[in-house]
Coordinates of N, CA, C and O and ligand atoms in Angstrom, one line a residue:
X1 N 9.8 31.4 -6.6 CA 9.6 31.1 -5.1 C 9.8 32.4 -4.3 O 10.9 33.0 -4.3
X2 N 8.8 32.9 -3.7 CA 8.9 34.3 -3.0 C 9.7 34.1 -1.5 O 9.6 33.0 -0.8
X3 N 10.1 34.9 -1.1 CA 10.8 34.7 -0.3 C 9.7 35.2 1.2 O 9.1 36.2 1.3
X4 N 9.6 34.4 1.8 CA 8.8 33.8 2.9 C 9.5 35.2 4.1 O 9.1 35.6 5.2
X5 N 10.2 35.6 3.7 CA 10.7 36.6 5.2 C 9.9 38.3 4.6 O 9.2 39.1 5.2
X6 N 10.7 38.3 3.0 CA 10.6 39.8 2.8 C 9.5 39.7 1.0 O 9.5 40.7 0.3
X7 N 8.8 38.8 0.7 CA 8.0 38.4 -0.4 C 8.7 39.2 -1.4 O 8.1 40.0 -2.1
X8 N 10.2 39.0 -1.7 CA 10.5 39.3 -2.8 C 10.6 38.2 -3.7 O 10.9 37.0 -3.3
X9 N 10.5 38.5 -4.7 CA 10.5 36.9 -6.0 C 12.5 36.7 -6.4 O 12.8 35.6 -6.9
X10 N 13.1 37.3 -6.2 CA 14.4 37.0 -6.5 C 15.4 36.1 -5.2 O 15.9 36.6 -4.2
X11 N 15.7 34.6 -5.4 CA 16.2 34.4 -4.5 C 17.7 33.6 -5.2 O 17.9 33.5 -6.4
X12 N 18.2 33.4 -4.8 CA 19.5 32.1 -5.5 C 19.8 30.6 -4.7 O 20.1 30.5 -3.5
X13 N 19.5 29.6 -5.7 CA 19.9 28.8 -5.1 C 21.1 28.6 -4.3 O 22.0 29.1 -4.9
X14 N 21.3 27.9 -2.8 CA 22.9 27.8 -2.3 C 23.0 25.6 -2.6 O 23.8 24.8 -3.0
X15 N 22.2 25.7 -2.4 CA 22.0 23.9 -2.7 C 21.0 23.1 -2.6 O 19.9 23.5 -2.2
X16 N 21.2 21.6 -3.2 CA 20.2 21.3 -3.8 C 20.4 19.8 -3.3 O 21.5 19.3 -3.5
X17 N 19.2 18.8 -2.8 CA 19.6 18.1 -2.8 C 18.2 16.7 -2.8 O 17.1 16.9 -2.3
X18 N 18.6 15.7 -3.5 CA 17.4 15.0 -4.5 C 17.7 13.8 -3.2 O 18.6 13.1 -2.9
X19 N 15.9 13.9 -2.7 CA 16.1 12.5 -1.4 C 15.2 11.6 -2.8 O 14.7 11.8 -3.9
X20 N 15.5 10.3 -1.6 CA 14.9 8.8 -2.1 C 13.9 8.8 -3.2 O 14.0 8.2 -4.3
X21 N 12.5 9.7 -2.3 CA 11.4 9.5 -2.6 C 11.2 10.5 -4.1 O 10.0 10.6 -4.5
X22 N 12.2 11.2 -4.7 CA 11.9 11.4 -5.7 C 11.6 13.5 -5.8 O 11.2 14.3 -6.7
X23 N 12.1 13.6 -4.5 CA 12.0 14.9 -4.1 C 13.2 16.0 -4.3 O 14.4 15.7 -4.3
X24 N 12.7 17.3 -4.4 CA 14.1 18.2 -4.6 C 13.8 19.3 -3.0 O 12.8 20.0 -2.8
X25 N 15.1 19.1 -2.2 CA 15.0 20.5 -1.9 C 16.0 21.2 -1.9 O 17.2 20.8 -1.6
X26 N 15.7 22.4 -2.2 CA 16.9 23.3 -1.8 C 16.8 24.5 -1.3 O 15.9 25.2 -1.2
X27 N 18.2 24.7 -0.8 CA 18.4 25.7 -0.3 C 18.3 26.9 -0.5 O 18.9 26.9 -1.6
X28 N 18.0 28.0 -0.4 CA 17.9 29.6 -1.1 C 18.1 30.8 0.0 O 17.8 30.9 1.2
X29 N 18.9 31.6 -0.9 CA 18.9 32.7 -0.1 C 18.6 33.8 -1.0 O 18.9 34.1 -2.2
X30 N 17.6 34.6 0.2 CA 16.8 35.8 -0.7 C 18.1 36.6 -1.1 O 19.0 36.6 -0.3
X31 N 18.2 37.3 -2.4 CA 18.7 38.8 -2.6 C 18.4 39.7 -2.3 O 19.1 40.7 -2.5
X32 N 17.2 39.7 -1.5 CA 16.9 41.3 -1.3 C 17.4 41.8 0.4 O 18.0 42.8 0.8
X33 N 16.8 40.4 1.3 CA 17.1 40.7 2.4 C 18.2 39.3 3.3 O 18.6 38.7 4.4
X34 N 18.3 39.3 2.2 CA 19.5 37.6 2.7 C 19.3 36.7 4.0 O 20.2 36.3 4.9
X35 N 18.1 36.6 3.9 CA 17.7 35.3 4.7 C 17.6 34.3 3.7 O 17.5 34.3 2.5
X36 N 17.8 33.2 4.5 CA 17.5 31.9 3.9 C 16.7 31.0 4.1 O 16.4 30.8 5.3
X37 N 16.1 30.3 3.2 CA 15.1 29.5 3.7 C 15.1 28.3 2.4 O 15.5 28.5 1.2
X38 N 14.6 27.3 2.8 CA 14.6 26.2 1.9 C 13.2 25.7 1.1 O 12.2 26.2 1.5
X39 N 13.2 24.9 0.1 CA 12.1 24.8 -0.8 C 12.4 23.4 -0.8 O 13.5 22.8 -0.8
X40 N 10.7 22.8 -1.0 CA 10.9 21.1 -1.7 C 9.5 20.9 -2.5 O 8.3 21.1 -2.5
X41 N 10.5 20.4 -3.2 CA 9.5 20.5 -4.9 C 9.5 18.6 -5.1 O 10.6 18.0 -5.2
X42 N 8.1 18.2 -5.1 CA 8.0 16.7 -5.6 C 6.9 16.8 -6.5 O 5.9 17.4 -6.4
X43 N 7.5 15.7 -7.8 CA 6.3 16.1 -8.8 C 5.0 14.9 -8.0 O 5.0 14.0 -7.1
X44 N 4.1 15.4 -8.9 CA 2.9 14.6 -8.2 C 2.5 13.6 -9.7 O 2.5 13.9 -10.9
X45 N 2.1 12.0 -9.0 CA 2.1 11.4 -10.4 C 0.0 11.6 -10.5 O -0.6 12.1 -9.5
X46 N -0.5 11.4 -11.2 CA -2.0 11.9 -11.3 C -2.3 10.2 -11.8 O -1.9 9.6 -12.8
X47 N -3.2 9.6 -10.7 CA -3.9 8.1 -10.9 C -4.9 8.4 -12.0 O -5.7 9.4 -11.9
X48 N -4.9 7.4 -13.2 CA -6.0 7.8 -14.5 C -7.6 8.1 -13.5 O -7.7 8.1 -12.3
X49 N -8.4 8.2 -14.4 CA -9.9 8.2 -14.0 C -10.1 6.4 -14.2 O -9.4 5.5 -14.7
X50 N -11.1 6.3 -13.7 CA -12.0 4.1 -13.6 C -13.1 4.7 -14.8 O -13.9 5.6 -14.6
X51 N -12.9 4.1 -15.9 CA -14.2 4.2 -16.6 C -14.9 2.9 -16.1 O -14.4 1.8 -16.3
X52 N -16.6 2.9 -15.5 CA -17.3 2.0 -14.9 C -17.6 1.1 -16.3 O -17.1 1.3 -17.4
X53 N -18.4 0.2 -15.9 CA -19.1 -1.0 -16.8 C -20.2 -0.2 -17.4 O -20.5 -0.7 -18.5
X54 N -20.9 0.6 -17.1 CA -21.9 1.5 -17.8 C -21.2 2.5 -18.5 O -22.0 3.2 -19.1
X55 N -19.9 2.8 -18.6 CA -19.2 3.9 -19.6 C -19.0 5.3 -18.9 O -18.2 6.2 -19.4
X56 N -19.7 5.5 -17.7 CA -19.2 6.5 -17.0 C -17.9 6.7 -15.8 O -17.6 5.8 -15.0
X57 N -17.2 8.0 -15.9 CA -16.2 7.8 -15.3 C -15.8 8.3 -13.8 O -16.6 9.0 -13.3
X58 N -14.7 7.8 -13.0 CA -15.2 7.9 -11.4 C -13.6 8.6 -11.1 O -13.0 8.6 -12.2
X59 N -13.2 9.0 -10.5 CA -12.0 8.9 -9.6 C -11.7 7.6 -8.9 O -12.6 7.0 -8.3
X60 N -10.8 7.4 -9.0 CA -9.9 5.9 -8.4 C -10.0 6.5 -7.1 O -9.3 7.5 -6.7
X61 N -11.1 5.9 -6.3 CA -11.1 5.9 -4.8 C -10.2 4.3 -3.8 O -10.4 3.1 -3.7
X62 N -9.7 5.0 -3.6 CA -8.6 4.4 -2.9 C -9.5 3.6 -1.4 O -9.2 2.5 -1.1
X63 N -10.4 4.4 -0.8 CA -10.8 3.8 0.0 C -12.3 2.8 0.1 O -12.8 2.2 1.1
X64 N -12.6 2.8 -1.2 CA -13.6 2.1 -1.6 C -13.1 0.7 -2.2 O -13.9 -0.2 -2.5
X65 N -12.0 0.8 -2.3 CA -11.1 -0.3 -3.1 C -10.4 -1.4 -1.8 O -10.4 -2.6 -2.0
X66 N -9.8 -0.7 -0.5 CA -10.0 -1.4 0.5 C -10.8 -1.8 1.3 O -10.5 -2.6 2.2
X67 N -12.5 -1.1 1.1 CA -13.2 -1.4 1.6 C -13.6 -3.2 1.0 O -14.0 -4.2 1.5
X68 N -13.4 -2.8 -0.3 CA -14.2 -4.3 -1.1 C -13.2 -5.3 -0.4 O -13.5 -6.3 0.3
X69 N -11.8 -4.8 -0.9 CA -11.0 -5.8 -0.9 C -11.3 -6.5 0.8 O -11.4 -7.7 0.9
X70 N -11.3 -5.8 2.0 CA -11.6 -5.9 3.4 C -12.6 -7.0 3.5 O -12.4 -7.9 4.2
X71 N -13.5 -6.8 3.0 CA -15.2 -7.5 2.6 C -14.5 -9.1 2.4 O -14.7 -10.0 3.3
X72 N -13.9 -9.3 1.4 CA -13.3 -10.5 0.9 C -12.3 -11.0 1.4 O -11.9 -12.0 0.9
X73 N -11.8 -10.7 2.2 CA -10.9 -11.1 3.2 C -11.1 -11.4 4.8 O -10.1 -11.5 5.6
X74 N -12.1 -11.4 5.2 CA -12.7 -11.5 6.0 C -12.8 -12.7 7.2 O -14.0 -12.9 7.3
X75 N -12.5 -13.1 7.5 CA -11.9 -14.1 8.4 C -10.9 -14.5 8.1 O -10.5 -15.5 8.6
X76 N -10.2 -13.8 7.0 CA -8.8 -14.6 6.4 C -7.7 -14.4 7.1 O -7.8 -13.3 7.6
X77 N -6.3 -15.0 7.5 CA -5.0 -14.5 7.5 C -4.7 -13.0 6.5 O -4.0 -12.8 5.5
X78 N -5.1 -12.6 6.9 CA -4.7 -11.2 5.6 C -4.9 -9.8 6.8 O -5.9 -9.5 7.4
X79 N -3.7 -9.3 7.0 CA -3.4 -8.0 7.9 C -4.3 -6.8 7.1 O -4.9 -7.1 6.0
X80 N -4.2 -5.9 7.6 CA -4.7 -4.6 7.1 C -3.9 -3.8 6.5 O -4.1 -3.0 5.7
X81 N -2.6 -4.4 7.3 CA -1.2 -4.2 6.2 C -1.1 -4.6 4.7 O -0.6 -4.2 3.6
X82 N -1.7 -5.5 4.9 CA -1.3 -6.5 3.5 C -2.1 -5.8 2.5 O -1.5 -5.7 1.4
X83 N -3.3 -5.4 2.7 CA -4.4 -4.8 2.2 C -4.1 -3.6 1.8 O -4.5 -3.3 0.7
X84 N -3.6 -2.6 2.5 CA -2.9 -1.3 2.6 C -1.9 -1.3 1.4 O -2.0 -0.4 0.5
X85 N -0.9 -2.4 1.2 CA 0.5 -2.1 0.8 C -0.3 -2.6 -0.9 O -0.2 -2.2 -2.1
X86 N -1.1 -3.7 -0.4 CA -1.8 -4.1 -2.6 C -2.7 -3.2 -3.1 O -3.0 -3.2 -4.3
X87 N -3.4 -2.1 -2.1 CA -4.0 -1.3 -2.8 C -3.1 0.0 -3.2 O -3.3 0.8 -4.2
X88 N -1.8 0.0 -2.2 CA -0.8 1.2 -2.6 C -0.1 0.8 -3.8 O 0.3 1.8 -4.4
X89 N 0.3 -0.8 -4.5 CA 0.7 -1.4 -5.5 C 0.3 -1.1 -6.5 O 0.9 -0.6 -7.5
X90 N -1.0 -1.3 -6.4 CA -2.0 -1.0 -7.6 C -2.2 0.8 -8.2 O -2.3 1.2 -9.3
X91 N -2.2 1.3 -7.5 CA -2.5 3.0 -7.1 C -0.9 3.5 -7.9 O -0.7 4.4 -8.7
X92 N 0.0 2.8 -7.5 CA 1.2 3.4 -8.5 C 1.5 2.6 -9.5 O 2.4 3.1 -10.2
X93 N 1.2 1.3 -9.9 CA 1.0 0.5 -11.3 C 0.4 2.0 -12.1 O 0.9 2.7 -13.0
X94 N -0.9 2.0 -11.3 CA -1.9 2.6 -12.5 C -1.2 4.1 -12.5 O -1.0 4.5 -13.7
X95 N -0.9 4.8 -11.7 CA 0.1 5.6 -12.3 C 1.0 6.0 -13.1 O 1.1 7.0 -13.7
X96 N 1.9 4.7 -13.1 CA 2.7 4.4 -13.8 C 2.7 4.3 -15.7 O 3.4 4.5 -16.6
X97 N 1.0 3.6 -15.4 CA 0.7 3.4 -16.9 C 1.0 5.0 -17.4 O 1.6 4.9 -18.5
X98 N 0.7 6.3 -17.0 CA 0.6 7.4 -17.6 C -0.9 7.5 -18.4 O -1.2 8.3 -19.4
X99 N -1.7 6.9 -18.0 CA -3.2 7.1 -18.8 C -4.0 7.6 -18.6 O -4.4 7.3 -17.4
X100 N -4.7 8.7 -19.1 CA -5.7 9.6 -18.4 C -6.8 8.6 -18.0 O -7.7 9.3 -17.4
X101 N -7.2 7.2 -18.0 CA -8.3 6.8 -17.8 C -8.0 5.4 -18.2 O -7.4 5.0 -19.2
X102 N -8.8 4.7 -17.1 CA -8.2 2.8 -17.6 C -10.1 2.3 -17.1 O -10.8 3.0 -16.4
X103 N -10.4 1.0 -17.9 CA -11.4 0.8 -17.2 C -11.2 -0.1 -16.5 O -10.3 -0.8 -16.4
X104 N -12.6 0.0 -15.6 CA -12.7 -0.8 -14.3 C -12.1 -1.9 -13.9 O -11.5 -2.0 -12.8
X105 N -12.5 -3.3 -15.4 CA -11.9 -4.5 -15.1 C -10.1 -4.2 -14.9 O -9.6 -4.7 -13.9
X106 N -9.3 -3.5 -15.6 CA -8.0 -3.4 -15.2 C -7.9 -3.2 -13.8 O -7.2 -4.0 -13.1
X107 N -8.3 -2.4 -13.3 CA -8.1 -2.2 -11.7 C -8.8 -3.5 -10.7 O -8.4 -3.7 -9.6
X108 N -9.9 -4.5 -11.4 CA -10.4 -5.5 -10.8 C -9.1 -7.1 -11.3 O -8.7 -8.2 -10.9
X109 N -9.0 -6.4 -12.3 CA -7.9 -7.7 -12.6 C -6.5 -7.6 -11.9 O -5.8 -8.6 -11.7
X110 N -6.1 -6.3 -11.3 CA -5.0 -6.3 -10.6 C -5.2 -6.8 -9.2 O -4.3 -7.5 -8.6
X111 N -6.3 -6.5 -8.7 CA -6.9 -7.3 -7.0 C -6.9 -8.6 -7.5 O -6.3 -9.4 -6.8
X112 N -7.4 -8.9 -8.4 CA -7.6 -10.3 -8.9 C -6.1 -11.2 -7.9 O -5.8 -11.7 -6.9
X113 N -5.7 -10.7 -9.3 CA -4.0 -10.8 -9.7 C -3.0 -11.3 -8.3 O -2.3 -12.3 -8.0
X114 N -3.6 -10.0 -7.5 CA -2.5 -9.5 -6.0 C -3.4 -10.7 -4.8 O -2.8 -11.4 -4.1
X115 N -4.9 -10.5 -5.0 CA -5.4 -11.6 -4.0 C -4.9 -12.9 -4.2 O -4.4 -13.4 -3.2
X116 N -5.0 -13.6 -5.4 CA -4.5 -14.9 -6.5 C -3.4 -15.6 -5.2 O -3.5 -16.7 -4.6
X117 N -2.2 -14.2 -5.1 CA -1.1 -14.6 -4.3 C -0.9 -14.4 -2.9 O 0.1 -14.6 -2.2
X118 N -2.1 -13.8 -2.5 CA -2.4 -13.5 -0.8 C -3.1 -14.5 -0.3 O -2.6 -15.0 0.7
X119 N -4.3 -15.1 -0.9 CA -5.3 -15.6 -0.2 C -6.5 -16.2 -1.3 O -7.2 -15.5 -2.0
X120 N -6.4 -17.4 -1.4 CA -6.9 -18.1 -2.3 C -8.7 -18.1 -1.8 O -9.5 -18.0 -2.7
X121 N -8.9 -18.2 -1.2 CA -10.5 -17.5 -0.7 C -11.1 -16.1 -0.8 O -12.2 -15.8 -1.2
X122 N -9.8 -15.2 -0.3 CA -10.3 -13.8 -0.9 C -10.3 -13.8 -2.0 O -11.1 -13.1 -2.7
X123 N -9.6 -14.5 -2.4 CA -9.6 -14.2 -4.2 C -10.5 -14.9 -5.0 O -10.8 -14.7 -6.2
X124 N -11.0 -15.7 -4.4 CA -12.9 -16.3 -4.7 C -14.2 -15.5 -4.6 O -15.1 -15.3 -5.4
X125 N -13.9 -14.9 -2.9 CA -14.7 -14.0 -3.2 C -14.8 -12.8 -3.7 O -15.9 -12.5 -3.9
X126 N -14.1 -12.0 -3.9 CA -13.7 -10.9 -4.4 C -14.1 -11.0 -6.0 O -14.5 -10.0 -6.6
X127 N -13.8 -12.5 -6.9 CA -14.2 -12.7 -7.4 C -15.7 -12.8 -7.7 O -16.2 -12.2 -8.7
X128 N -16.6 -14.0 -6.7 CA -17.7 -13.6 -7.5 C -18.5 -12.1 -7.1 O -19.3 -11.4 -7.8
X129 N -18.2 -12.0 -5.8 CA -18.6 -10.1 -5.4 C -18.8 -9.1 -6.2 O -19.9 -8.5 -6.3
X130 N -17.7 -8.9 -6.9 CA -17.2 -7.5 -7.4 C -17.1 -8.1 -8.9 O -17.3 -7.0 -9.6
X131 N -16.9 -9.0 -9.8 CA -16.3 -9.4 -11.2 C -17.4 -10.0 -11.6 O -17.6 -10.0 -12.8
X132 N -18.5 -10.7 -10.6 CA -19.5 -11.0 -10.9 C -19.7 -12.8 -12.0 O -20.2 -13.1 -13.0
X133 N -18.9 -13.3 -11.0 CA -19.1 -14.6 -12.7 C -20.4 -15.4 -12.9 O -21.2 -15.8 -12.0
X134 N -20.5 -15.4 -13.9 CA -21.8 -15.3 -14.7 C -22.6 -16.2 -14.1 O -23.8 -16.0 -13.9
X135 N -21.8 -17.6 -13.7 CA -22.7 -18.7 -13.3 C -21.9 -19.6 -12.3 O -20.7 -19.3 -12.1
X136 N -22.3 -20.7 -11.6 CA -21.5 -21.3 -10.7 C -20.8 -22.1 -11.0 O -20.4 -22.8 -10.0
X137 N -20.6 -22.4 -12.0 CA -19.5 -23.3 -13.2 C -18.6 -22.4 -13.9 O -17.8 -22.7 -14.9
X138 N -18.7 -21.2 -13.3 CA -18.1 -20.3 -14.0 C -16.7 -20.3 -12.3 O -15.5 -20.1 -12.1
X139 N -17.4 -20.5 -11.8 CA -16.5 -20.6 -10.2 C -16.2 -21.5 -9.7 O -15.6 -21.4 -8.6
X140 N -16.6 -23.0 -10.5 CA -16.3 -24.2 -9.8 C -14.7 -24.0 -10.6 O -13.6 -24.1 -10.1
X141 N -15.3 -23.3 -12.3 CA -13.9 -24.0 -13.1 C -12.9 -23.2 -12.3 O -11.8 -23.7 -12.1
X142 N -13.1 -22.1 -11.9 CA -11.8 -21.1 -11.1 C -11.0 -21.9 -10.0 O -9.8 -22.4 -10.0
X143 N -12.2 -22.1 -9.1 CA -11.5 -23.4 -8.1 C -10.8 -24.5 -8.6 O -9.7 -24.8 -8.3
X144 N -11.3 -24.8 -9.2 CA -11.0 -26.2 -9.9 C -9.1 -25.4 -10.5 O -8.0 -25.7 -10.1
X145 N -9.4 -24.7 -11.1 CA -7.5 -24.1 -11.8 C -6.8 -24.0 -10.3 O -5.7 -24.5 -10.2
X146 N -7.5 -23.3 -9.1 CA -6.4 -23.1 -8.6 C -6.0 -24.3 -7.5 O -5.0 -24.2 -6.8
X147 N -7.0 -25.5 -7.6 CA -6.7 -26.5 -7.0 C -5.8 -27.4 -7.6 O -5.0 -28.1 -6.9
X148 N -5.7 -27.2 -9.2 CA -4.6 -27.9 -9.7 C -3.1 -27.1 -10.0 O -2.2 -27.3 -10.8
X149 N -3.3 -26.0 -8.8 CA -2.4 -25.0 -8.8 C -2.1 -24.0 -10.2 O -1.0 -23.4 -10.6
X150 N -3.3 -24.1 -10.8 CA -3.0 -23.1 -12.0 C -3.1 -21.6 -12.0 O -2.9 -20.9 -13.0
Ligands
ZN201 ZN1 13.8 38.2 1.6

């Protein structure tokens, strides 16, 4: 870490200190001209790639994902908050996995999943929209599970 006053590379840590979010900063003072100045270092987690239904792969767009989800929720009780914080859910699930690449239905079964318990309409439509079911008995039976609360 070059020192920001006199761009020498030699500095010493004086302290260090690890906040909430996973972050380091610390304190430094240059050797050469003894200013001080501080550093913060957070690792960054890398969301896998979406392999699509045709086998090719996308970047996990974040804002294409609230856009659908938005679509399906649509006259519903459901904030923009609510939408914000399940697509931020999902975004660090799939992080979390550590996978260079997940396919699509995983990221469609987690909205699935997160709508299921937001909004029993969004989560109809969202289903036949985007998951596509095959036929309308394929969505009566859905209704039908979550009418007998399944
Ligand atoms: Zn310096």
């Amino acid at each position: 870490m070059r020192c920001p006053y006199c761009n020498q590379a030699d500095s010493k840590v004086i302290d260090t200190n690890h906040d909430t979010r996973g972050g380091v900063r610390r304190r430094r003072e240059c050797l050469s001209c003894g200013q001080r100045f501080s550093t913060y270092e957070r690792a960054i987690l890398a969301t896998p790639l979406v392999i699509k239904q045709d086998g090719t792969r996308e970047e996990f767009d974040r804002e294409k994902l609230i856009r659908g989800i938005r679509i399906s929720c649509a006259k519903r009780p459901v904030s923009a908050a609510d939408i914000d914080r399940l697509v931020g859910e999902i975004e660090a699930t799939l992080q979390t996995m550590g996978k260079a690449e997940v396919p699509s239905r995983v990221v469609g079964d987690m909205v699935m999943a997160s709508l299921k318990e937001l909004d029993h309409i969004a989560y109809i439509r969202y289903a036949i929209v985007y998951l596509g079911f095959e036929d309308l008995n394929s969505v009566r039976d859905e209704i039908d599970r979550l009418l007998e609360g399944g």
